[in-house]
Amino acid sequence: MMMNEFELQPHNEVGPVFSEPWEAQAFALVLALQQQGAFSWKEWAQVLNARIVAAQALGDPDLGDTYYHHWLAALEQMTLKKGLTDREEIGSRLAAWRDAYLSTPHGEPVELKA
C-alpha cells in the first residue's frame, strides 16, 4: 500500500499538510516504523480506518481537523499490538508531555526533558 492511498489525509497538490508540529512527527514516526518493517501498510490502514470509523460512530463530524488525532490513536494501538511499547510507557510519556506543557510559558515551544 502506498501513502497516496490514505485519501482522507489532509493534503495539497504537493503532499500531506500538517496544522501542528506533532502531526508531522506522528506521521514521520509511522513512516519510519513501516519502513523498518514493524508493520505493513495494509495493517496500518486497517487500524487507522477502524479508529476513524469508531470516531464517526461516536459523532466525529469528520471535517479533517481530527484526522491526526485518529492517526495518533492508531499509532498507539499499533505499537501496543506489536509489542513496541506498553501502556505504562505511553502513560509515562503522556504525563511528561502534560507536565512540560503546563510548565512552558505561553508562546514558547514545549520541550520534553530527556
mmCIF file with all atom_site columns, C-alpha atoms in Angstrom:
data_model
loop_
_atom_site.group_PDB
_atom_site.id
_atom_site.type_symbol
_atom_site.label_atom_id
_atom_site.label_alt_id
_atom_site.label_comp_id
_atom_site.label_asym_id
_atom_site.label_entity_id
_atom_site.label_seq_id
_atom_site.pdbx_PDB_ins_code
_atom_site.Cartn_x
_atom_site.Cartn_y
_atom_site.Cartn_z
_atom_site.occupancy
_atom_site.B_iso_or_equiv
_atom_site.pdbx_formal_charge
_atom_site.auth_seq_id
_atom_site.auth_comp_id
_atom_site.auth_asym_id
_atom_site.auth_atom_id
_atom_site.pdbx_PDB_model_num
ATOM 1   C CA . MET A 1 1   ? 0.000   0.000  0.000  1.00 0.00 ? 1   MET A CA 1
ATOM 2   C CA . MET A 1 2   ? 1.277   3.468  -0.813 1.00 0.00 ? 2   MET A CA 1
ATOM 3   C CA . MET A 1 3   ? 0.785   6.675  1.170  1.00 0.00 ? 3   MET A CA 1
ATOM 4   C CA . ASN A 1 4   ? -1.348  8.195  -1.606 1.00 0.00 ? 4   ASN A CA 1
ATOM 5   C CA . GLU A 1 5   ? -3.996  5.608  -0.734 1.00 0.00 ? 5   GLU A CA 1
ATOM 6   C CA . PHE A 1 6   ? -4.838  7.447  2.516  1.00 0.00 ? 6   PHE A CA 1
ATOM 7   C CA . GLU A 1 7   ? -7.383  9.637  0.763  1.00 0.00 ? 7   GLU A CA 1
ATOM 8   C CA . LEU A 1 8   ? -8.773  11.217 3.956  1.00 0.00 ? 8   LEU A CA 1
ATOM 9   C CA . GLN A 1 9   ? -5.341  12.521 4.959  1.00 0.00 ? 9   GLN A CA 1
ATOM 10  C CA . PRO A 1 10  ? -5.168  16.323 4.783  1.00 0.00 ? 10  PRO A CA 1
ATOM 11  C CA . HIS A 1 11  ? -3.051  17.200 1.750  1.00 0.00 ? 11  HIS A CA 1
ATOM 12  C CA . ASN A 1 12  ? -2.463  19.691 -1.022 1.00 0.00 ? 12  ASN A CA 1
ATOM 13  C CA . GLU A 1 13  ? -1.036  19.254 -4.529 1.00 0.00 ? 13  GLU A CA 1
ATOM 14  C CA . VAL A 1 14  ? 2.468   18.682 -3.115 1.00 0.00 ? 14  VAL A CA 1
ATOM 15  C CA . GLY A 1 15  ? 1.633   16.167 -0.395 1.00 0.00 ? 15  GLY A CA 1
ATOM 16  C CA . PRO A 1 16  ? 0.495   15.868 3.234  1.00 0.00 ? 16  PRO A CA 1
ATOM 17  C CA . VAL A 1 17  ? -0.166  19.045 5.221  1.00 0.00 ? 17  VAL A CA 1
ATOM 18  C CA . PHE A 1 18  ? 0.015   19.464 8.971  1.00 0.00 ? 18  PHE A CA 1
ATOM 19  C CA . SER A 1 19  ? -1.597  22.001 11.309 1.00 0.00 ? 19  SER A CA 1
ATOM 20  C CA . GLU A 1 20  ? 0.767   21.365 14.212 1.00 0.00 ? 20  GLU A CA 1
ATOM 21  C CA . PRO A 1 21  ? 4.325   20.010 14.557 1.00 0.00 ? 21  PRO A CA 1
ATOM 22  C CA . TRP A 1 22  ? 3.104   16.936 16.493 1.00 0.00 ? 22  TRP A CA 1
ATOM 23  C CA . GLU A 1 23  ? 1.050   15.878 13.466 1.00 0.00 ? 23  GLU A CA 1
ATOM 24  C CA . ALA A 1 24  ? 4.160   15.814 11.268 1.00 0.00 ? 24  ALA A CA 1
ATOM 25  C CA . GLN A 1 25  ? 6.078   13.975 13.984 1.00 0.00 ? 25  GLN A CA 1
ATOM 26  C CA . ALA A 1 26  ? 3.381   11.295 14.334 1.00 0.00 ? 26  ALA A CA 1
ATOM 27  C CA . PHE A 1 27  ? 3.254   10.987 10.546 1.00 0.00 ? 27  PHE A CA 1
ATOM 28  C CA . ALA A 1 28  ? 7.034   10.586 10.324 1.00 0.00 ? 28  ALA A CA 1
ATOM 29  C CA . LEU A 1 29  ? 7.063   8.020  13.114 1.00 0.00 ? 29  LEU A CA 1
ATOM 30  C CA . VAL A 1 30  ? 4.534   5.841  11.293 1.00 0.00 ? 30  VAL A CA 1
ATOM 31  C CA . LEU A 1 31  ? 6.571   6.069  8.087  1.00 0.00 ? 31  LEU A CA 1
ATOM 32  C CA . ALA A 1 32  ? 9.776   5.151  9.929  1.00 0.00 ? 32  ALA A CA 1
ATOM 33  C CA . LEU A 1 33  ? 8.171   2.191  11.706 1.00 0.00 ? 33  LEU A CA 1
ATOM 34  C CA . GLN A 1 34  ? 6.667   0.900  8.469  1.00 0.00 ? 34  GLN A CA 1
ATOM 35  C CA . GLN A 1 35  ? 9.968   1.286  6.618  1.00 0.00 ? 35  GLN A CA 1
ATOM 36  C CA . GLN A 1 36  ? 11.722  -0.638 9.393  1.00 0.00 ? 36  GLN A CA 1
ATOM 37  C CA . GLY A 1 37  ? 9.233   -3.482 8.963  1.00 0.00 ? 37  GLY A CA 1
ATOM 38  C CA . ALA A 1 38  ? 7.344   -3.020 12.238 1.00 0.00 ? 38  ALA A CA 1
ATOM 39  C CA . PHE A 1 39  ? 4.066   -3.349 10.308 1.00 0.00 ? 39  PHE A CA 1
ATOM 40  C CA . SER A 1 40  ? 2.756   -3.306 6.762  1.00 0.00 ? 40  SER A CA 1
ATOM 41  C CA . TRP A 1 41  ? 0.766   -0.521 5.101  1.00 0.00 ? 41  TRP A CA 1
ATOM 42  C CA . LYS A 1 42  ? -2.178  -2.904 4.965  1.00 0.00 ? 42  LYS A CA 1
ATOM 43  C CA . GLU A 1 43  ? -2.049  -3.433 8.743  1.00 0.00 ? 43  GLU A CA 1
ATOM 44  C CA . TRP A 1 44  ? -1.677  0.314  9.305  1.00 0.00 ? 44  TRP A CA 1
ATOM 45  C CA . ALA A 1 45  ? -4.592  1.174  7.015  1.00 0.00 ? 45  ALA A CA 1
ATOM 46  C CA . GLN A 1 46  ? -6.849  -1.313 8.795  1.00 0.00 ? 46  GLN A CA 1
ATOM 47  C CA . VAL A 1 47  ? -6.069  0.077  12.258 1.00 0.00 ? 47  VAL A CA 1
ATOM 48  C CA . LEU A 1 48  ? -6.358  3.703  11.136 1.00 0.00 ? 48  LEU A CA 1
ATOM 49  C CA . ASN A 1 49  ? -9.613  3.036  9.304  1.00 0.00 ? 49  ASN A CA 1
ATOM 50  C CA . ALA A 1 50  ? -11.086 1.284  12.350 1.00 0.00 ? 50  ALA A CA 1
ATOM 51  C CA . ARG A 1 51  ? -10.169 4.298  14.518 1.00 0.00 ? 51  ARG A CA 1
ATOM 52  C CA . ILE A 1 52  ? -11.823 6.716  12.092 1.00 0.00 ? 52  ILE A CA 1
ATOM 53  C CA . VAL A 1 53  ? -14.964 4.592  11.767 1.00 0.00 ? 53  VAL A CA 1
ATOM 54  C CA . ALA A 1 54  ? -15.243 4.305  15.558 1.00 0.00 ? 54  ALA A CA 1
ATOM 55  C CA . ALA A 1 55  ? -14.836 8.067  15.966 1.00 0.00 ? 55  ALA A CA 1
ATOM 56  C CA . GLN A 1 56  ? -17.506 8.734  13.346 1.00 0.00 ? 56  GLN A CA 1
ATOM 57  C CA . ALA A 1 57  ? -19.854 6.347  15.131 1.00 0.00 ? 57  ALA A CA 1
ATOM 58  C CA . LEU A 1 58  ? -19.293 8.405  18.301 1.00 0.00 ? 58  LEU A CA 1
ATOM 59  C CA . GLY A 1 59  ? -20.191 11.627 16.484 1.00 0.00 ? 59  GLY A CA 1
ATOM 60  C CA . ASP A 1 60  ? -16.922 12.911 14.986 1.00 0.00 ? 60  ASP A CA 1
ATOM 61  C CA . PRO A 1 61  ? -18.127 15.080 12.071 1.00 0.00 ? 61  PRO A CA 1
ATOM 62  C CA . ASP A 1 62  ? -15.002 14.102 10.086 1.00 0.00 ? 62  ASP A CA 1
ATOM 63  C CA . LEU A 1 63  ? -14.110 17.604 8.922  1.00 0.00 ? 63  LEU A CA 1
ATOM 64  C CA . GLY A 1 64  ? -10.422 16.754 8.633  1.00 0.00 ? 64  GLY A CA 1
ATOM 65  C CA . ASP A 1 65  ? -9.374  18.597 11.778 1.00 0.00 ? 65  ASP A CA 1
ATOM 66  C CA . THR A 1 66  ? -9.293  15.417 13.852 1.00 0.00 ? 66  THR A CA 1
ATOM 67  C CA . TYR A 1 67  ? -7.505  13.204 11.320 1.00 0.00 ? 67  TYR A CA 1
ATOM 68  C CA . TYR A 1 68  ? -4.158  13.200 13.113 1.00 0.00 ? 68  TYR A CA 1
ATOM 69  C CA . HIS A 1 69  ? -5.833  12.557 16.459 1.00 0.00 ? 69  HIS A CA 1
ATOM 70  C CA . HIS A 1 70  ? -7.037  9.305  14.881 1.00 0.00 ? 70  HIS A CA 1
ATOM 71  C CA . TRP A 1 71  ? -3.560  8.806  13.402 1.00 0.00 ? 71  TRP A CA 1
ATOM 72  C CA . LEU A 1 72  ? -2.009  9.118  16.866 1.00 0.00 ? 72  LEU A CA 1
ATOM 73  C CA . ALA A 1 73  ? -4.575  6.784  18.458 1.00 0.00 ? 73  ALA A CA 1
ATOM 74  C CA . ALA A 1 74  ? -3.904  4.236  15.713 1.00 0.00 ? 74  ALA A CA 1
ATOM 75  C CA . LEU A 1 75  ? -0.151  4.623  16.261 1.00 0.00 ? 75  LEU A CA 1
ATOM 76  C CA . GLU A 1 76  ? -0.567  3.929  19.969 1.00 0.00 ? 76  GLU A CA 1
ATOM 77  C CA . GLN A 1 77  ? -2.753  0.920  19.201 1.00 0.00 ? 77  GLN A CA 1
ATOM 78  C CA . MET A 1 78  ? -0.333  -0.450 16.619 1.00 0.00 ? 78  MET A CA 1
ATOM 79  C CA . THR A 1 79  ? 2.736   -0.064 18.838 1.00 0.00 ? 79  THR A CA 1
ATOM 80  C CA . LEU A 1 80  ? 0.909   -1.815 21.673 1.00 0.00 ? 80  LEU A CA 1
ATOM 81  C CA . LYS A 1 81  ? -0.258  -4.599 19.351 1.00 0.00 ? 81  LYS A CA 1
ATOM 82  C CA . LYS A 1 82  ? 3.260   -5.139 18.015 1.00 0.00 ? 82  LYS A CA 1
ATOM 83  C CA . GLY A 1 83  ? 4.872   -5.020 21.467 1.00 0.00 ? 83  GLY A CA 1
ATOM 84  C CA . LEU A 1 84  ? 6.901   -1.914 20.620 1.00 0.00 ? 84  LEU A CA 1
ATOM 85  C CA . THR A 1 85  ? 5.686   -0.224 23.810 1.00 0.00 ? 85  THR A CA 1
ATOM 86  C CA . ASP A 1 86  ? 3.305   -0.829 26.683 1.00 0.00 ? 86  ASP A CA 1
ATOM 87  C CA . ARG A 1 87  ? 0.528   1.126  28.383 1.00 0.00 ? 87  ARG A CA 1
ATOM 88  C CA . GLU A 1 88  ? 2.827   2.152  31.232 1.00 0.00 ? 88  GLU A CA 1
ATOM 89  C CA . GLU A 1 89  ? 5.297   3.757  28.812 1.00 0.00 ? 89  GLU A CA 1
ATOM 90  C CA . ILE A 1 90  ? 2.512   5.568  26.953 1.00 0.00 ? 90  ILE A CA 1
ATOM 91  C CA . GLY A 1 91  ? 1.092   6.805  30.260 1.00 0.00 ? 91  GLY A CA 1
ATOM 92  C CA . SER A 1 92  ? 4.523   7.958  31.387 1.00 0.00 ? 92  SER A CA 1
ATOM 93  C CA . ARG A 1 93  ? 5.107   9.866  28.144 1.00 0.00 ? 93  ARG A CA 1
ATOM 94  C CA . LEU A 1 94  ? 1.666   11.433 28.340 1.00 0.00 ? 94  LEU A CA 1
ATOM 95  C CA . ALA A 1 95  ? 2.323   12.589 31.921 1.00 0.00 ? 95  ALA A CA 1
ATOM 96  C CA . ALA A 1 96  ? 5.729   14.009 30.918 1.00 0.00 ? 96  ALA A CA 1
ATOM 97  C CA . TRP A 1 97  ? 4.143   15.857 27.999 1.00 0.00 ? 97  TRP A CA 1
ATOM 98  C CA . ARG A 1 98  ? 1.384   17.242 30.233 1.00 0.00 ? 98  ARG A CA 1
ATOM 99  C CA . ASP A 1 99  ? 3.928   18.443 32.811 1.00 0.00 ? 99  ASP A CA 1
ATOM 100 C CA . ALA A 1 100 ? 6.083   20.072 30.126 1.00 0.00 ? 100 ALA A CA 1
ATOM 101 C CA . TYR A 1 101 ? 3.067   21.722 28.515 1.00 0.00 ? 101 TYR A CA 1
ATOM 102 C CA . LEU A 1 102 ? 1.772   23.110 31.810 1.00 0.00 ? 102 LEU A CA 1
ATOM 103 C CA . SER A 1 103 ? 5.175   24.486 32.825 1.00 0.00 ? 103 SER A CA 1
ATOM 104 C CA . THR A 1 104 ? 6.002   26.114 29.474 1.00 0.00 ? 104 THR A CA 1
ATOM 105 C CA . PRO A 1 105 ? 5.306   29.843 29.149 1.00 0.00 ? 105 PRO A CA 1
ATOM 106 C CA . HIS A 1 106 ? 2.654   30.773 26.583 1.00 0.00 ? 106 HIS A CA 1
ATOM 107 C CA . GLY A 1 107 ? 4.116   31.125 23.119 1.00 0.00 ? 107 GLY A CA 1
ATOM 108 C CA . GLU A 1 108 ? 7.245   29.118 23.878 1.00 0.00 ? 108 GLU A CA 1
ATOM 109 C CA . PRO A 1 109 ? 7.898   25.701 22.324 1.00 0.00 ? 109 PRO A CA 1
ATOM 110 C CA . VAL A 1 110 ? 7.120   22.763 24.586 1.00 0.00 ? 110 VAL A CA 1
ATOM 111 C CA . GLU A 1 111 ? 10.153  20.566 25.138 1.00 0.00 ? 111 GLU A CA 1
ATOM 112 C CA . LEU A 1 112 ? 10.330  17.215 26.889 1.00 0.00 ? 112 LEU A CA 1
ATOM 113 C CA . LYS A 1 113 ? 13.360  16.632 29.075 1.00 0.00 ? 113 LYS A CA 1
ATOM 114 C CA . ALA A 1 114 ? 15.429  13.574 28.239 1.00 0.00 ? 114 ALA A CA 1
#
